[in-house]
Coordinates of C-alpha atoms and ligand atoms in Angstrom, one line a residue:
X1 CA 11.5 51.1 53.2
X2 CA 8.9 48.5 51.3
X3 CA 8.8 45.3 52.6
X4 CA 7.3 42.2 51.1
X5 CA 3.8 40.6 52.4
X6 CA 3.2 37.7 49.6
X7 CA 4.7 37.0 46.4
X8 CA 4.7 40.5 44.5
X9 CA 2.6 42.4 47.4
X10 CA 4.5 45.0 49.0
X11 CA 3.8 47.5 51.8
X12 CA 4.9 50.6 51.3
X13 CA 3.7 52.9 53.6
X14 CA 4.5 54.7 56.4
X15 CA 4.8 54.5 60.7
X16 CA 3.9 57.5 62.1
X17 CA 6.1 57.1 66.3
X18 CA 5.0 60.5 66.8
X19 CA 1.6 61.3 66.5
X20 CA -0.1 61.4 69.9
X21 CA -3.6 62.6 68.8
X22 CA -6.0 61.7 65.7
X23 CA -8.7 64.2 64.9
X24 CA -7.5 66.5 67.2
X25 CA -9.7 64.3 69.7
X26 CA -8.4 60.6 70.0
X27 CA -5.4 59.8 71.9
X28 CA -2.6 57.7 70.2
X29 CA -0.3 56.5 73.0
X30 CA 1.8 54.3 70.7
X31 CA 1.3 56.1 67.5
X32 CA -0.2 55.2 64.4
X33 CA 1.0 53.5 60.7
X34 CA -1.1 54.2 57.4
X35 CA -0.5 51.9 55.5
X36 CA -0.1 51.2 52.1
X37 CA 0.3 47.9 49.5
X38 CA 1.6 47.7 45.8
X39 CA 0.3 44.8 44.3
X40 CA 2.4 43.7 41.3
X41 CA 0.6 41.6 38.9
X42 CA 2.0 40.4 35.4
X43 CA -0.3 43.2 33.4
X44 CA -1.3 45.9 35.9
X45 CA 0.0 47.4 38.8
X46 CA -2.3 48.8 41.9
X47 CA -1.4 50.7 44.5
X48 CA -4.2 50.1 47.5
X49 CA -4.9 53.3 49.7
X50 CA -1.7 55.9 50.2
X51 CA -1.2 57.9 53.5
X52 CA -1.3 60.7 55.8
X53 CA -0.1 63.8 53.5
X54 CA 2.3 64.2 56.2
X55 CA 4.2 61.4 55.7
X56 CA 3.3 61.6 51.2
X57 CA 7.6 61.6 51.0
X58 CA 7.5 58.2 52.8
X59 CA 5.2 56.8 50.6
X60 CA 6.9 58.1 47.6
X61 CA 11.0 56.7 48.4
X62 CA 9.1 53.6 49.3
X63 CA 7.3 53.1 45.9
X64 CA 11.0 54.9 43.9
X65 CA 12.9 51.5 46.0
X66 CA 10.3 49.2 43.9
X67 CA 10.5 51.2 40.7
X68 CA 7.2 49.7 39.3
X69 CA 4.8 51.7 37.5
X70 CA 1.2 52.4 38.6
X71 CA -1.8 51.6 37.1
X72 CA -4.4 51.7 39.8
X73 CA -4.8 53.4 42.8
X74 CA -7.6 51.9 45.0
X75 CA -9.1 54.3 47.4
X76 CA -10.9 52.0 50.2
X77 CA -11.7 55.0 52.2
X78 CA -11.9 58.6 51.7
X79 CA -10.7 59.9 54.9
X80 CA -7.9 61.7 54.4
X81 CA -4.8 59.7 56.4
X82 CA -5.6 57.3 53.4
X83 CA -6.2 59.2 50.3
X84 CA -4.5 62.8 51.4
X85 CA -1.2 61.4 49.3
X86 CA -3.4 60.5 46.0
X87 CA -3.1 63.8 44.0
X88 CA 0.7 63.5 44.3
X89 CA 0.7 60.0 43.1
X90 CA -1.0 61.3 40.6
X91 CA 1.4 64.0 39.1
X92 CA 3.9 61.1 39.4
X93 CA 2.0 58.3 37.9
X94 CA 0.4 60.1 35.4
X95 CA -1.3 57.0 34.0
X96 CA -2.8 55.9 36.8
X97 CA -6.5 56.2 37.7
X98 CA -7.7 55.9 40.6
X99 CA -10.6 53.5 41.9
X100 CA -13.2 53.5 44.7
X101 CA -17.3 53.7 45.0
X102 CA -19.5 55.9 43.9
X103 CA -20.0 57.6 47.0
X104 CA -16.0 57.3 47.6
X105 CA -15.6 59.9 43.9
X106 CA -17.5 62.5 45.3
X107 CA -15.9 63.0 48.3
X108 CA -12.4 62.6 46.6
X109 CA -13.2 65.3 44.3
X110 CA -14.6 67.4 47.1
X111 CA -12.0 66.8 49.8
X112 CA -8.8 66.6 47.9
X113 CA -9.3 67.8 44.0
X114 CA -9.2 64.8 42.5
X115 CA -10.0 65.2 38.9
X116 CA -13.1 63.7 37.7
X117 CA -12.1 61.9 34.6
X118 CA -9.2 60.4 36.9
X119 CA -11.3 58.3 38.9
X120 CA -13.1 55.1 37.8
X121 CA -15.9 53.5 40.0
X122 CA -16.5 50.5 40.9
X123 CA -20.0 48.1 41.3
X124 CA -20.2 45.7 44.7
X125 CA -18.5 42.3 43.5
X126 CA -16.9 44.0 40.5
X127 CA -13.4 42.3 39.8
X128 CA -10.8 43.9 38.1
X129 CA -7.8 41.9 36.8
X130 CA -4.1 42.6 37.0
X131 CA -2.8 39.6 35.3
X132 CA -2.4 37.1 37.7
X133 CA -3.8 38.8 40.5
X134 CA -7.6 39.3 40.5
X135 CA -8.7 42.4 42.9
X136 CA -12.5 42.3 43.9
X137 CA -14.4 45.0 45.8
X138 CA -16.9 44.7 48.4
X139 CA -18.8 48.0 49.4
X140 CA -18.8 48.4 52.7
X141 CA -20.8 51.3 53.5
X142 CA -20.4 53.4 57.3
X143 CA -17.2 51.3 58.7
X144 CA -16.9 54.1 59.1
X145 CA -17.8 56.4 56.6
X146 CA -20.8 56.5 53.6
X147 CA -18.3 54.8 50.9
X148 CA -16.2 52.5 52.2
X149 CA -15.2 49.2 51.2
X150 CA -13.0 46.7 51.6
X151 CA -10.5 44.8 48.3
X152 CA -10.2 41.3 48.2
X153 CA -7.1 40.0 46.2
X154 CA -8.3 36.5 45.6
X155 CA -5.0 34.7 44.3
X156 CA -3.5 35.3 47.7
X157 CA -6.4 35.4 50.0
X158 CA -5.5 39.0 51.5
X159 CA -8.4 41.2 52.4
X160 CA -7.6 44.9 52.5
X161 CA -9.8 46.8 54.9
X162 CA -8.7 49.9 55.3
X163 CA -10.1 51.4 58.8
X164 CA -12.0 48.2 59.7
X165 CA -10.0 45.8 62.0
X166 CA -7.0 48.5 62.6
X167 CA -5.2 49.4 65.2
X168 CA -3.2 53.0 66.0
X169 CA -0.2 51.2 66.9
X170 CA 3.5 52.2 65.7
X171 CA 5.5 48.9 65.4
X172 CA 8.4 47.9 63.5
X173 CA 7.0 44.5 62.7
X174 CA 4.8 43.8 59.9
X175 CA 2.9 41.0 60.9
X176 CA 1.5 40.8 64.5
X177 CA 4.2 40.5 66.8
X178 CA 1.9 40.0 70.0
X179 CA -1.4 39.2 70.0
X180 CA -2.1 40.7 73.5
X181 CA -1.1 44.1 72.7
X182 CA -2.3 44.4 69.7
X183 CA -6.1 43.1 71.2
X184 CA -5.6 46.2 72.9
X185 CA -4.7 48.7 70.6
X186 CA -7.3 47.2 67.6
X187 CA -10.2 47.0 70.7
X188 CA -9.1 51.2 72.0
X189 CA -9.6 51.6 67.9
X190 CA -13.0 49.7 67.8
X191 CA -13.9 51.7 70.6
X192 CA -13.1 55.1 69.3
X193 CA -13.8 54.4 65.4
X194 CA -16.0 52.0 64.7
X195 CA -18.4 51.5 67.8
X196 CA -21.4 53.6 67.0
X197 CA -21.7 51.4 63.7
X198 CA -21.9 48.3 65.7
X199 CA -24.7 46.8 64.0
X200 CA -23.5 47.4 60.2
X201 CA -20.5 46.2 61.0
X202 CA -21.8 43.2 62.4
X203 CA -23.1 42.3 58.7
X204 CA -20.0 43.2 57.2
X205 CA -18.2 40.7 59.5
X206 CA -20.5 37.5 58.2
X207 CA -19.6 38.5 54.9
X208 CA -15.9 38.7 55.5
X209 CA -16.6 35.1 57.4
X210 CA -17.7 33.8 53.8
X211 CA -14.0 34.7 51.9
X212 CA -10.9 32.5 52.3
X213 CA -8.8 35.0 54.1
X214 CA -5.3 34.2 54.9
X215 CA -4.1 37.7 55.6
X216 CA -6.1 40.9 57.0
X217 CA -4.0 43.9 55.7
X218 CA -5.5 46.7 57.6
X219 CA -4.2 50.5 56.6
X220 CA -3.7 51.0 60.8
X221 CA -1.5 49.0 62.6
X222 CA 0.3 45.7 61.5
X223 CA -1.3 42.9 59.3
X224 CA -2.9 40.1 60.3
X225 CA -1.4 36.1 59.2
X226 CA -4.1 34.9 61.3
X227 CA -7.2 36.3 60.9
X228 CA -9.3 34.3 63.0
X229 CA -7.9 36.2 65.8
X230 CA -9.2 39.9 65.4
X231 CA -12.6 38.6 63.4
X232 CA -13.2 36.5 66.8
X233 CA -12.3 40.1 68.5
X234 CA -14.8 41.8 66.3
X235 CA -17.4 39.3 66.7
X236 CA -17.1 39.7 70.2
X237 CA -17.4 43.7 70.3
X238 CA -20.3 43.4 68.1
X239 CA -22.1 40.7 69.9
X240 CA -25.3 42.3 71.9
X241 CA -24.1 40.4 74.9
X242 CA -23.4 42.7 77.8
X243 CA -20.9 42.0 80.3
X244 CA -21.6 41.9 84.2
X245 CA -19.7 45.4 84.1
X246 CA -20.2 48.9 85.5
X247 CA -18.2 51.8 84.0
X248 CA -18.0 54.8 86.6
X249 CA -17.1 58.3 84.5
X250 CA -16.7 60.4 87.6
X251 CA -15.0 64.2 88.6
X252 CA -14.6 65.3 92.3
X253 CA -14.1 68.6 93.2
X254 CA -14.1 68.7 97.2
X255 CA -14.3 64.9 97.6
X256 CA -17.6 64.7 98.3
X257 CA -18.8 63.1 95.0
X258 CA -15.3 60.7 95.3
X259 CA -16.6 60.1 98.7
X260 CA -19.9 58.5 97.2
X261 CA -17.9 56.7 93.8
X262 CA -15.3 55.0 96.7
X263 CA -18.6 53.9 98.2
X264 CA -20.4 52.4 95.4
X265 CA -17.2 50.9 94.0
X266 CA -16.8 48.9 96.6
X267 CA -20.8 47.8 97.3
X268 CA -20.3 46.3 93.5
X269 CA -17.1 45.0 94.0
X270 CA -18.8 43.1 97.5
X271 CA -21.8 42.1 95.0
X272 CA -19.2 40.8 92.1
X273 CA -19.6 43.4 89.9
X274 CA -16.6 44.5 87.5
X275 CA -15.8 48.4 87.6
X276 CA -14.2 50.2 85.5
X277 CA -13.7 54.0 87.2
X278 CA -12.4 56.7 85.5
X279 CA -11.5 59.9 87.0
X280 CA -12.1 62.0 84.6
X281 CA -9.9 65.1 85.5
X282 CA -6.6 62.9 84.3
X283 CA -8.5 59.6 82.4
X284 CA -7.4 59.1 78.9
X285 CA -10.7 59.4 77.2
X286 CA -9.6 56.2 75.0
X287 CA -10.1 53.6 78.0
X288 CA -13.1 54.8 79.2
X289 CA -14.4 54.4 75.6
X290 CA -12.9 50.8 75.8
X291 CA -14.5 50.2 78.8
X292 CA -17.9 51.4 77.1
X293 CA -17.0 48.1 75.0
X294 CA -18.9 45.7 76.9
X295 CA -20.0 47.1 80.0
X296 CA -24.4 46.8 80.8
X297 CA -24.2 50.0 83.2
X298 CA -22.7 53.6 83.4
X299 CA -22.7 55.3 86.5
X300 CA -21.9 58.9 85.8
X301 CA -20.5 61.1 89.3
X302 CA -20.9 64.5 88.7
X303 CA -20.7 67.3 91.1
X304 CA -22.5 70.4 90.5
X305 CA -20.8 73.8 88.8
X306 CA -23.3 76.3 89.0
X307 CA -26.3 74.9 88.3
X308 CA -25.2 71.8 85.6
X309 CA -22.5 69.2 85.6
X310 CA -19.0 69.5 85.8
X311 CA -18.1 70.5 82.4
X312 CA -15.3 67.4 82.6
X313 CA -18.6 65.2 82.8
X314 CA -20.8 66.9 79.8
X315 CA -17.8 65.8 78.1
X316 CA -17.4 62.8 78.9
X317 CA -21.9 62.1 78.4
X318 CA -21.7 63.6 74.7
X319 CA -19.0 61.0 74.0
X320 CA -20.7 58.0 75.4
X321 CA -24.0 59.2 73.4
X322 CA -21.7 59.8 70.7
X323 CA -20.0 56.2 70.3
X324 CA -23.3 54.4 71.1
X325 CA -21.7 51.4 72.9
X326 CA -24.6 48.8 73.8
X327 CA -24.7 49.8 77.4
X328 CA -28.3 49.3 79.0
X329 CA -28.6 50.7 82.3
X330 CA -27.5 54.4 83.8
X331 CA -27.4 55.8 87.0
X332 CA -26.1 59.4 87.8
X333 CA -24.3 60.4 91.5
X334 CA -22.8 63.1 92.8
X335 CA -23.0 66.1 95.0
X336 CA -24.3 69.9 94.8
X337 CA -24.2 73.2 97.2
X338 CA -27.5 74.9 96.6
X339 CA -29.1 73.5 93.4
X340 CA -28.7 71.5 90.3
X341 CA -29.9 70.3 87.2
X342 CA -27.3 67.8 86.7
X343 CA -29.5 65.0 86.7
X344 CA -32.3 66.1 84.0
X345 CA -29.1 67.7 81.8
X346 CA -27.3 64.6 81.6
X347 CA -30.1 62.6 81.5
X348 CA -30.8 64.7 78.1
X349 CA -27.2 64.3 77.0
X350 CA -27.5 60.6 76.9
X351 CA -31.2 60.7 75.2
X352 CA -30.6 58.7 72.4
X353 CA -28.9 55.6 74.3
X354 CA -32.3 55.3 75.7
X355 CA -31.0 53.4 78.5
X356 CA -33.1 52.8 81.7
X357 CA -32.1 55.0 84.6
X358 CA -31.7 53.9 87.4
X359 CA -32.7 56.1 90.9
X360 CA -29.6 58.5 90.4
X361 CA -28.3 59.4 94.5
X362 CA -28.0 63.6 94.4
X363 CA -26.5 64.6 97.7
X364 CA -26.7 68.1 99.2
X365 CA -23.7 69.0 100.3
X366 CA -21.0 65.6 101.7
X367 CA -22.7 62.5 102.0
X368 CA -24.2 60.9 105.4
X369 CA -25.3 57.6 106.2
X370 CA -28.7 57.7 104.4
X371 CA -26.8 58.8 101.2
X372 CA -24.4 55.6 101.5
X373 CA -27.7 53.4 102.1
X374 CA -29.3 54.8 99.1
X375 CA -25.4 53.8 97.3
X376 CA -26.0 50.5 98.3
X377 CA -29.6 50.1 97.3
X378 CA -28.2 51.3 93.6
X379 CA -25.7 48.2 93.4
X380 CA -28.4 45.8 94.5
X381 CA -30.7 47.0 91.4
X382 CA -27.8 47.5 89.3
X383 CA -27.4 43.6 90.6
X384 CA -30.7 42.4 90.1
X385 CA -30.9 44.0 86.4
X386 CA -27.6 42.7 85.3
X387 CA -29.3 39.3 86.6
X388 CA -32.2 40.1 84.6
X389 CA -30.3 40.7 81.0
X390 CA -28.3 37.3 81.9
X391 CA -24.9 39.1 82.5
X392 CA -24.9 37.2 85.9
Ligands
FEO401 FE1 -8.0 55.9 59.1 FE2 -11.3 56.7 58.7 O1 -9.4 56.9 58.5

């Protein structure tokens, strides 16, 4: 089924109620979309990204319903939920070319066979009429990968943005039905995809701020007919402003090291500190990442198998060195039976946060009074630095 956006734009493709996990890594608890748009001018006809080769069929009824041919097929993004359906719209539409970066060709010819002499590239700013619709591109390299960009159709004000500003969320609604839950689901996406390129995308955002937008087509998640809201969001995310927020990553195996995170929750919950606590064993790793969002301070509790952390934890470390959220501070807890390492390991783990680490409280055995004290002396200096940064 197509439905209409504007005047002679049309989204075509497809909602994917099903999928539960992206990457065989991120968790999709409402599904996904990958969407598509057919943009009809009076000369030329382009198709902008396709989908999921999974769902290629969807794509292709929904493009037979509008029985317009194809002259374009605008790849904003490489990655293959977006371009995996492009060499069978090829063998359909066997006039159209397809257009994208540079950097964008490459990988199209390396990922997916796409012929070289089928693909035409495009310069940052170039324009490329299709009548009375003007397309323009603006390169937008690492959101998320090397060669994306983003296509601005200037007659109707509707920036297509492929990855940037989506949201895995399956909904029958084209526009944004509800701002709340889709703040959500575009912030758990932020948090997953685009996080570790904080700082580019920060750019890419004031230059978005300079085009008359009326309408943020993402290819994730349902479109946008007021923009202001999820460019607000981003500008948030982005900002370097950390909240007054401590995120505790944690495993227990006999209790004791839950014994020490019930503690410390609480002595920052006394000292108006926000906590986010994640028990690792049954977390969905997708709110701890949006929890990573905004929060000044990680607290990792890890008990001690054999002679490291839990391996639950080295998971959970990698992935917050991975996403590189702005976090500043890091303390590590937790308990151990006759020796560890847990500390200098995960203090290597998170190496190239370089955040300041804070006395980390390594308990032999269950915690005793001293071991609570020495909690309580961590909120009061996670306290006094959150003063210092200005999140208090
Ligand atoms: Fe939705 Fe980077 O692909």
């Amino acid at each position: 089924m197509h439905r209409e956006l504007t005047s002679n734009v049309y989204a075509v493709g497809a909602i994917d109620w099903d999928r539960r996990l992206f990457d065989e890594l991120v968790p999709l608890p409402d599904g996904t979309s990958y969407n598509s748009y057919l943009i009809a001018g009076t000369e030329k006809t382009a198709l902008i990204d396709t989908v999921d080769p999974a769902m290629t069929d969807v794509l292709v009824r929904n493009l037979e319903e509008l029985d317009i041919d194809i002259d374009y097929v605008v790849a904003n993004h490489a990655e293959q939920d977006h371009s995996g359906s492009i060499p069978r719209i090829l063998d359909i539409y066997r006039g159209a070319e397809v257009v994208c970066t540079p950097k964008c060709k490459d990988l199209l010819e390396r990922l997916l066979g796409v012929p070289e002499e089928k693909i035409v590239t495009v310069a940052d700013g170039e324009r490329l009429s299709l009548g009375d619709k003007t397309l323009e591109f603006i390169h937008a390299p690492w959101v998320h990968w090397p060669e994306t960009m983003l296509t601005y159709l200037r007659e109707d004000r509707i920036l297509f943005t492929c990855d940037l500003f989506g949201s895995h969320l399956a909904t029958s609604d084209l526009f944004v039905p509800d701002e709340a839950t889709v703040y959500e689901a575009a912030k758990r996406y932020y948090a997953e995809i685009m996080m570790p390129f904080r700082t580019i995308i920060k750019k890419n955002l004031a230059r978005v701020k300079e085009l008359p937008v009326d309408i943020i087509a993402p290819s994730h998640g349902p479109v946008y007919n007021k923009p202001g809201f999820i460019i607000d969001a981003y500008v948030d995310w982005t900002s370097d402003d950390l909240k007054n927020e401590v995120v505790i990553p944690y495993v227990s195996m006999h209790g004791s090291t839950k014994q020490m995170v019930d503690h410390l929750v609480d002595a920052l919950i006394a000292r108006g500190v926000t906590v986010k606590r994640f028990d690792l064993s049954v977390s969905d790793t997708g709110k701890l990442a949006m929890a990573l969002v905004d929060a000044a301070t990680v607290v990792i509790g890890a008990p001690t198998v054999l002679v490291g952390p839990h391996p639950r934890v080295v998971y959970a470390a990698y992935l917050t060195n991975a996403l590189r959220p702005k976090l500043r501070f890091a303390s590590i807890i937790g308990s151990y039976g006759w020796g560890s390492r847990a500390v200098e390991m995960l203090k290597e783990m998170l190496s190239s946060l370089k955040l300041e680490l804070l006395e980390p409280v390594i308990v032999n055995g269950r915690p005793v009074e001293e071991d609570f004290e020495a909690l309580d002396r961590l909120a009061d200096a996670i306290v006094a630095k959150h003063r210092e940064i200005g999140s208090i």
